[in-house]
mmCIF file of N, CA and C in Angstrom:
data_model
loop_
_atom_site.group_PDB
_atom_site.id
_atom_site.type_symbol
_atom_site.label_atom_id
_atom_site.label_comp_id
_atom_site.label_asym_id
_atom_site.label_seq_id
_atom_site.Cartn_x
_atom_site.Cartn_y
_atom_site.Cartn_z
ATOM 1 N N UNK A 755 109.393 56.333 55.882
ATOM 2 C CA UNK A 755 110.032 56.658 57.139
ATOM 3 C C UNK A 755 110.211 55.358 57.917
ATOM 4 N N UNK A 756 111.250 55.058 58.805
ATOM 5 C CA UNK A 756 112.053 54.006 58.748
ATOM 6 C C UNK A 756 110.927 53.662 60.363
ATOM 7 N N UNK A 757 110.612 53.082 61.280
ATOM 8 C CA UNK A 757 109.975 52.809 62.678
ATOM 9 C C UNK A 757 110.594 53.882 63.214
ATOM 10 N N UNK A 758 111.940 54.137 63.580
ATOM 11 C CA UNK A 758 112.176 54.775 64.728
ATOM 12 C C UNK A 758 112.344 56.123 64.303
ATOM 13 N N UNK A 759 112.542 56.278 63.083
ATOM 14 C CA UNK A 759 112.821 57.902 62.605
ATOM 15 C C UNK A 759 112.208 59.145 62.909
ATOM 16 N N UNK A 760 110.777 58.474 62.901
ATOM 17 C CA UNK A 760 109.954 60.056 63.612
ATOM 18 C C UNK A 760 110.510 60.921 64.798
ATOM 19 N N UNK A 761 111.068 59.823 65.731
ATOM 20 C CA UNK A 761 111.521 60.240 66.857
ATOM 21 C C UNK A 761 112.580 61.343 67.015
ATOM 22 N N UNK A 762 113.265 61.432 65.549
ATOM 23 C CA UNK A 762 114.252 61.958 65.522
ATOM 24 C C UNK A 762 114.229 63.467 64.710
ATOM 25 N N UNK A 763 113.128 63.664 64.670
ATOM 26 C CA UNK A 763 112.497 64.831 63.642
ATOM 27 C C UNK A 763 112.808 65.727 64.479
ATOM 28 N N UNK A 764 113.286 66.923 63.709
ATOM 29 C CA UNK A 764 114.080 68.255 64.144
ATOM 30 C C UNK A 764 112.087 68.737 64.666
ATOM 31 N N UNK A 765 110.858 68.734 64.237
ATOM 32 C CA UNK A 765 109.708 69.177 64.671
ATOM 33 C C UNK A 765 109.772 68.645 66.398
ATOM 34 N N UNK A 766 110.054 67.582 66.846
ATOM 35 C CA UNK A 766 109.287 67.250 67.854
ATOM 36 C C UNK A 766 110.952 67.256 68.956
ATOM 37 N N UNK A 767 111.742 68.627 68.646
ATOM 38 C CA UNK A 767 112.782 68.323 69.454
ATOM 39 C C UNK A 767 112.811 69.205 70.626
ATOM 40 N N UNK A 768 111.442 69.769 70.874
ATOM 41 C CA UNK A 768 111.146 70.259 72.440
ATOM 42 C C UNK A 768 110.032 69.265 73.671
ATOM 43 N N UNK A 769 110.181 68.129 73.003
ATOM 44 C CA UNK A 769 109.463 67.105 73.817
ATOM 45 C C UNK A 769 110.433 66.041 74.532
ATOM 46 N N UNK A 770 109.940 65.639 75.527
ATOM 47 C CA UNK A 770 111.102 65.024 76.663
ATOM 48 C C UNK A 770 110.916 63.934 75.768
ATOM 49 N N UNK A 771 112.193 63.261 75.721
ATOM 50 C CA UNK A 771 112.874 62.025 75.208
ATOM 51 C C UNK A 771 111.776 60.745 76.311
ATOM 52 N N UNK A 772 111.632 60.947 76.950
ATOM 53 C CA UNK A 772 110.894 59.958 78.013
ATOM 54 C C UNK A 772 109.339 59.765 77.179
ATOM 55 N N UNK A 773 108.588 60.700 76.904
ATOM 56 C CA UNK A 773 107.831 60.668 75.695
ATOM 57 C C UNK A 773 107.584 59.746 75.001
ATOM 58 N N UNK A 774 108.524 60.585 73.926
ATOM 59 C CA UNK A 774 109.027 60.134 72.631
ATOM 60 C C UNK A 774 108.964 58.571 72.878
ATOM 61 N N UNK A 775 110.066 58.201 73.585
ATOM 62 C CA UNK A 775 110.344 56.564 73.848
ATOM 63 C C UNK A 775 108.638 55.695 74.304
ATOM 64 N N UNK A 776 108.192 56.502 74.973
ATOM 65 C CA UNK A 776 106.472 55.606 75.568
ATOM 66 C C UNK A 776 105.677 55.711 74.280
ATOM 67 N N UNK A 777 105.875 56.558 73.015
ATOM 68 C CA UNK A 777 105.248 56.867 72.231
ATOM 69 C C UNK A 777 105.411 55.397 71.489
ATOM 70 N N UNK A 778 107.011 55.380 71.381
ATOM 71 C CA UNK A 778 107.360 54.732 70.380
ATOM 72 C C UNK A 778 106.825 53.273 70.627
ATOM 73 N N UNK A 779 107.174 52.685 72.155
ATOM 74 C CA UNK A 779 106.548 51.477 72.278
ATOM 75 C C UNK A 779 104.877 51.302 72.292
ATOM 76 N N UNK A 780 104.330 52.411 72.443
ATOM 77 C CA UNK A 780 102.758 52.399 72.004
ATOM 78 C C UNK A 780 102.330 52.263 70.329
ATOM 79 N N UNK A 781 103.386 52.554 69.542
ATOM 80 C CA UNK A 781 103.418 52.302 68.181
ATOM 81 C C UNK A 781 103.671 51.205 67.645
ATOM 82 N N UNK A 782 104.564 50.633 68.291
ATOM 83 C CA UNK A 782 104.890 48.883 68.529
ATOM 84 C C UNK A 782 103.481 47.938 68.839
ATOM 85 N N UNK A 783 103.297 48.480 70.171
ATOM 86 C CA UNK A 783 102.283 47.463 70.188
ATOM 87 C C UNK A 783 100.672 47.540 69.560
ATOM 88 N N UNK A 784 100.727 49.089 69.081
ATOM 89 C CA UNK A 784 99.510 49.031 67.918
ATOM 90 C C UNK A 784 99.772 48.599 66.612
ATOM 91 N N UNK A 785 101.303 47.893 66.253
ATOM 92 C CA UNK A 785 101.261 47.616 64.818
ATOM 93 C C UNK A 785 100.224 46.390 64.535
ATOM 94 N N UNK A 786 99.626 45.966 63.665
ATOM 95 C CA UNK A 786 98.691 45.076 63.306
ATOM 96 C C UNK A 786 97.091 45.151 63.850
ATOM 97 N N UNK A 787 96.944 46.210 64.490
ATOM 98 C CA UNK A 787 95.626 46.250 64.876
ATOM 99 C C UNK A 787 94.844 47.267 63.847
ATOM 100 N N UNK A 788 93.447 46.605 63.487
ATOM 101 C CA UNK A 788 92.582 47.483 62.703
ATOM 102 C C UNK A 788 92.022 48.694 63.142
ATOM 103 N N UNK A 789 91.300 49.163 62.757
ATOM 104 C CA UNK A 789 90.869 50.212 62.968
ATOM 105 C C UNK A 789 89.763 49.992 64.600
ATOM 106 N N UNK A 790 88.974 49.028 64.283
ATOM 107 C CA UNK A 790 87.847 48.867 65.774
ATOM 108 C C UNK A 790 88.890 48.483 66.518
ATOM 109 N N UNK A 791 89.916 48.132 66.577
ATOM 110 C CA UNK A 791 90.919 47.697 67.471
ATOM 111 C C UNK A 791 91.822 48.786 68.288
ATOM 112 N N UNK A 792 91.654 49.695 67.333
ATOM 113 C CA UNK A 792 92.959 50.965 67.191
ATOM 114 C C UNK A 792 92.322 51.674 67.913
ATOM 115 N N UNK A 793 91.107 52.315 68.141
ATOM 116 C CA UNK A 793 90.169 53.189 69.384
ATOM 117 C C UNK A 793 90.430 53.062 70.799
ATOM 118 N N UNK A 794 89.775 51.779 70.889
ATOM 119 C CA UNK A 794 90.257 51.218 72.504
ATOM 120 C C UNK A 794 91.356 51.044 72.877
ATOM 121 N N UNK A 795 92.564 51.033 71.807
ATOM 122 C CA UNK A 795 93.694 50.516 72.249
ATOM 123 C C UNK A 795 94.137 51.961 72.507
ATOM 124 N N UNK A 796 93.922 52.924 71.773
ATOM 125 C CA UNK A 796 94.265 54.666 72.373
ATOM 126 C C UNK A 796 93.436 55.019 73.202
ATOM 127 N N UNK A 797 92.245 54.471 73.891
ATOM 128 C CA UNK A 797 91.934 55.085 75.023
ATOM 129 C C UNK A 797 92.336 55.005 76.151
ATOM 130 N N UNK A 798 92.782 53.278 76.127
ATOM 131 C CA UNK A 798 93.338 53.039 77.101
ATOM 132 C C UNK A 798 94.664 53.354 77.267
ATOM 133 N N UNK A 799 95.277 53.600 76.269
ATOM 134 C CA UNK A 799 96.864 54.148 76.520
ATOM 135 C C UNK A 799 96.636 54.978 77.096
ATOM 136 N N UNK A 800 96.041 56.307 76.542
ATOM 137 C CA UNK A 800 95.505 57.728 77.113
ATOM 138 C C UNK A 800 95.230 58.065 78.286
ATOM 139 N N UNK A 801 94.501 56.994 78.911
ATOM 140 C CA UNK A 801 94.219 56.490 80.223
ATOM 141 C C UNK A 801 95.689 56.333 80.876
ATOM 142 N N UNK A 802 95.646 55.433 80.510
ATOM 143 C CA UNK A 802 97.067 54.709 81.428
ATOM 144 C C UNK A 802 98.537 55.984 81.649
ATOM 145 N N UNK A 803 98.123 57.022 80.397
ATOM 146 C CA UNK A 803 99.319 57.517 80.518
ATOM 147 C C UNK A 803 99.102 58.692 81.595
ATOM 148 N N UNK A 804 98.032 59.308 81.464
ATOM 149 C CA UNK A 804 97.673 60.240 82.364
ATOM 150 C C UNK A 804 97.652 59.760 83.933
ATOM 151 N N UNK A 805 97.405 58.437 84.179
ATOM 152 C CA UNK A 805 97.412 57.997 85.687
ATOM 153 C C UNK A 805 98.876 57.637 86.229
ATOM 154 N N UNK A 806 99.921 57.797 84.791
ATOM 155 C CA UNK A 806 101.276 57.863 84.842
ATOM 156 C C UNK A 806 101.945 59.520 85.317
ATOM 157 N N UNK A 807 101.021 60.294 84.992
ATOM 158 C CA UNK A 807 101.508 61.382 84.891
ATOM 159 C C UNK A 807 102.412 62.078 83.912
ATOM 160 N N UNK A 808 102.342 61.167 82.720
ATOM 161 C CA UNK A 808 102.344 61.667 81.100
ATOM 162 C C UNK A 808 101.853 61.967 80.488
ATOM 163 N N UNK A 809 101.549 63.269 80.174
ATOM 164 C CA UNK A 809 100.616 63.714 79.173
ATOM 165 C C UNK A 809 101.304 64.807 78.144
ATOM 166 N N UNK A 810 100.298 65.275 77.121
ATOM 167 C CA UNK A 810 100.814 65.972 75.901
ATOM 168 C C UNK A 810 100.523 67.309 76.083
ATOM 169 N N UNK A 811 100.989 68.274 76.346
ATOM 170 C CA UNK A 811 100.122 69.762 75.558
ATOM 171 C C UNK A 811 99.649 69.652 74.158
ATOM 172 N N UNK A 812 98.945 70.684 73.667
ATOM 173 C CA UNK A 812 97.931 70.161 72.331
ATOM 174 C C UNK A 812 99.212 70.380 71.444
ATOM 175 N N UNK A 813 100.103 71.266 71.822
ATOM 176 C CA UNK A 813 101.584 71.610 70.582
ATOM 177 C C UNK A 813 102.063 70.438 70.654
ATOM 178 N N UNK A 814 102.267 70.010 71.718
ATOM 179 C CA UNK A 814 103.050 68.569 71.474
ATOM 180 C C UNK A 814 102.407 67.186 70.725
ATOM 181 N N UNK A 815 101.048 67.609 71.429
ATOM 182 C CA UNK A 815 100.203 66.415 70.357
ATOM 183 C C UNK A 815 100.710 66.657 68.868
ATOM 184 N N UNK A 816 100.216 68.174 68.328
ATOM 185 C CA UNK A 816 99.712 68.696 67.078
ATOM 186 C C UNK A 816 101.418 68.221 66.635
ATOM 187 N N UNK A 817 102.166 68.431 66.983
ATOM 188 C CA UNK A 817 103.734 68.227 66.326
ATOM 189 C C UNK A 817 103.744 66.445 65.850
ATOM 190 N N UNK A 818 103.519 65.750 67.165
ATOM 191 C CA UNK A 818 103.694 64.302 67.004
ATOM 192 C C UNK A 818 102.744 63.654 65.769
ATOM 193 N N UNK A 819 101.282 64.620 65.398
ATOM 194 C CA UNK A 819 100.662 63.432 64.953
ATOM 195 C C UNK A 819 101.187 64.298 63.122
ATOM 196 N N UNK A 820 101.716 65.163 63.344
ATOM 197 C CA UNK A 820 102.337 65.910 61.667
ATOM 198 C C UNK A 820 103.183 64.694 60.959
ATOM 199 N N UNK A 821 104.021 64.460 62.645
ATOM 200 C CA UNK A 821 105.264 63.944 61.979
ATOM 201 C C UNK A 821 105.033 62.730 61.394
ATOM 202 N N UNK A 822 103.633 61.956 62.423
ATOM 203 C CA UNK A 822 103.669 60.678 62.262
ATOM 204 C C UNK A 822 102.318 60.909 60.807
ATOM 205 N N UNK A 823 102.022 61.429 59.978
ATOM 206 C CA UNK A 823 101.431 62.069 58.689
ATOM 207 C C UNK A 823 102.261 62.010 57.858
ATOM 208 N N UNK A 824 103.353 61.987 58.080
ATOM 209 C CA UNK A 824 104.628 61.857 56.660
ATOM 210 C C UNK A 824 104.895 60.786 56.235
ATOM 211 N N UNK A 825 104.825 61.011 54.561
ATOM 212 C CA UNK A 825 105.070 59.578 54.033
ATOM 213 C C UNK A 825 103.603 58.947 53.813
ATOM 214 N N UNK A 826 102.603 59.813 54.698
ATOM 215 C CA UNK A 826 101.587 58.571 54.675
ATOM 216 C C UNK A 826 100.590 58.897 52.772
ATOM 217 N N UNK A 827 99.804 57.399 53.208
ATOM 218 C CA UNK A 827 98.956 58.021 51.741
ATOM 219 C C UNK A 827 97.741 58.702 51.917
ATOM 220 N N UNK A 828 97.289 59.229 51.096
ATOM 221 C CA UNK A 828 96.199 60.277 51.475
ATOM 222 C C UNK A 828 94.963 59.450 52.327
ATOM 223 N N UNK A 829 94.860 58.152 52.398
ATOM 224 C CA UNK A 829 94.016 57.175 52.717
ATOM 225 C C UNK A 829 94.543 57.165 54.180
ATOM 226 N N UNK A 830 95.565 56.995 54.212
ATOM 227 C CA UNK A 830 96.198 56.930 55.786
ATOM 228 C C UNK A 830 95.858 58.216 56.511
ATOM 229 N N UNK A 831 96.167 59.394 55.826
ATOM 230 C CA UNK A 831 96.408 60.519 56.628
ATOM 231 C C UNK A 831 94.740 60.908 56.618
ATOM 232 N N UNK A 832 93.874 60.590 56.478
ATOM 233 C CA UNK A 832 92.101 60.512 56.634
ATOM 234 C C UNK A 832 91.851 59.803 57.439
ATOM 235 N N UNK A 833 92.620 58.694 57.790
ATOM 236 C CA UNK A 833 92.362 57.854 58.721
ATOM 237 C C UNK A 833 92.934 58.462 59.850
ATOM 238 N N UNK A 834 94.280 58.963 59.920
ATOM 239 C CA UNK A 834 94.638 59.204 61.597
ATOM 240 C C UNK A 834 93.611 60.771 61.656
ATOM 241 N N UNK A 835 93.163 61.570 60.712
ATOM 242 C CA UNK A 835 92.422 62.685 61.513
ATOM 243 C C UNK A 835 90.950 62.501 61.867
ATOM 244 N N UNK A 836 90.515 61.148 60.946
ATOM 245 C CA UNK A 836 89.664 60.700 61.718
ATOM 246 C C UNK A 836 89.412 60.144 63.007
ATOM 247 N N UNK A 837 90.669 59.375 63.594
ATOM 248 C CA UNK A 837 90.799 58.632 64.404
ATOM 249 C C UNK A 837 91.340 60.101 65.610
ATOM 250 N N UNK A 838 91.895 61.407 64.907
ATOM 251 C CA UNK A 838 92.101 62.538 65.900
ATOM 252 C C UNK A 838 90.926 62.869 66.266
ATOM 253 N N UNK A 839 89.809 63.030 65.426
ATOM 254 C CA UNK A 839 88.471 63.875 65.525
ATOM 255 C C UNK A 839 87.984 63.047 66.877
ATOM 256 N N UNK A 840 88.125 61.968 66.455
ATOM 257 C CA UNK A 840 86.815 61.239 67.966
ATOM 258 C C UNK A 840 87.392 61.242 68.988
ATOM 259 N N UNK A 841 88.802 61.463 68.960
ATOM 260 C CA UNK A 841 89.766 61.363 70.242
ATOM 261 C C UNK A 841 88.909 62.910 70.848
ATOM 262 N N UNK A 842 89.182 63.558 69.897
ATOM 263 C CA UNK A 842 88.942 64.846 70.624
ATOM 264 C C UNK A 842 87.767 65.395 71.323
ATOM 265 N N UNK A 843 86.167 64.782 70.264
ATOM 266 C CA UNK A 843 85.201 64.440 70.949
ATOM 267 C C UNK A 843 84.732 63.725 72.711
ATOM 268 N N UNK A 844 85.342 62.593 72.122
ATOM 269 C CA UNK A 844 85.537 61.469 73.523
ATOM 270 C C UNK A 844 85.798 62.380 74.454
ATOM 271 N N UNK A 845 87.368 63.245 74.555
ATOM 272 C CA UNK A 845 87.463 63.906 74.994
ATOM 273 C C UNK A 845 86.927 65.353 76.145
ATOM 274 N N UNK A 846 85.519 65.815 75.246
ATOM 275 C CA UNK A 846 84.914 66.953 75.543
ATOM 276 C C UNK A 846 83.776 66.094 76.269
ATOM 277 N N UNK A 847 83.507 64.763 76.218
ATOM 278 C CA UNK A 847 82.795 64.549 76.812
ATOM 279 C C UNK A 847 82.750 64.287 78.552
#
């Protein structure tokens, strides 16, 4: 899947384009970061986006992180539901 293509997935075509686009440059600037890197760098987005007054419903999450699962290798796609699980933890805390 090409960088910008997810965006264009018939799944995620009840989410505001305004989104989509903050998504996409948050994908940008996490390219090259590892994994201990990749935590903090989504908390603080998470942060930042909510004090924006952007946030996800869980459908909209659950759609975005499918799409961004495609293509991947089974190694990848263990990694982002790992990296979902603690989000969600962090979360409840």
């Amino acid at each position: 899947m090409s960088d910008e293509s997810w965006m264009n997935n018939p799944s995620l075509g009840g989410i505001d384009p305004a989104k989509l686009q903050m998504l996409s440059a948050l994908a940008e600037q996490a390219k090259g970061k590892n994994q201990s890197e990749l935590l903090p760098f989504l908390m603080a987005a998470t942060s930042q986006s909510k004090s924006g007054n952007m946030s996800f419903n869980s459908s909209e999450a659950d759609a975005i992180i499918n799409v961004m699962k495609l293509g991947k290798s089974p190694q990848e796609v263990e990694r982002i539901d790992k990296i979902c699980a603690i989000m969600k933890q962090l979360r409840r805390s």
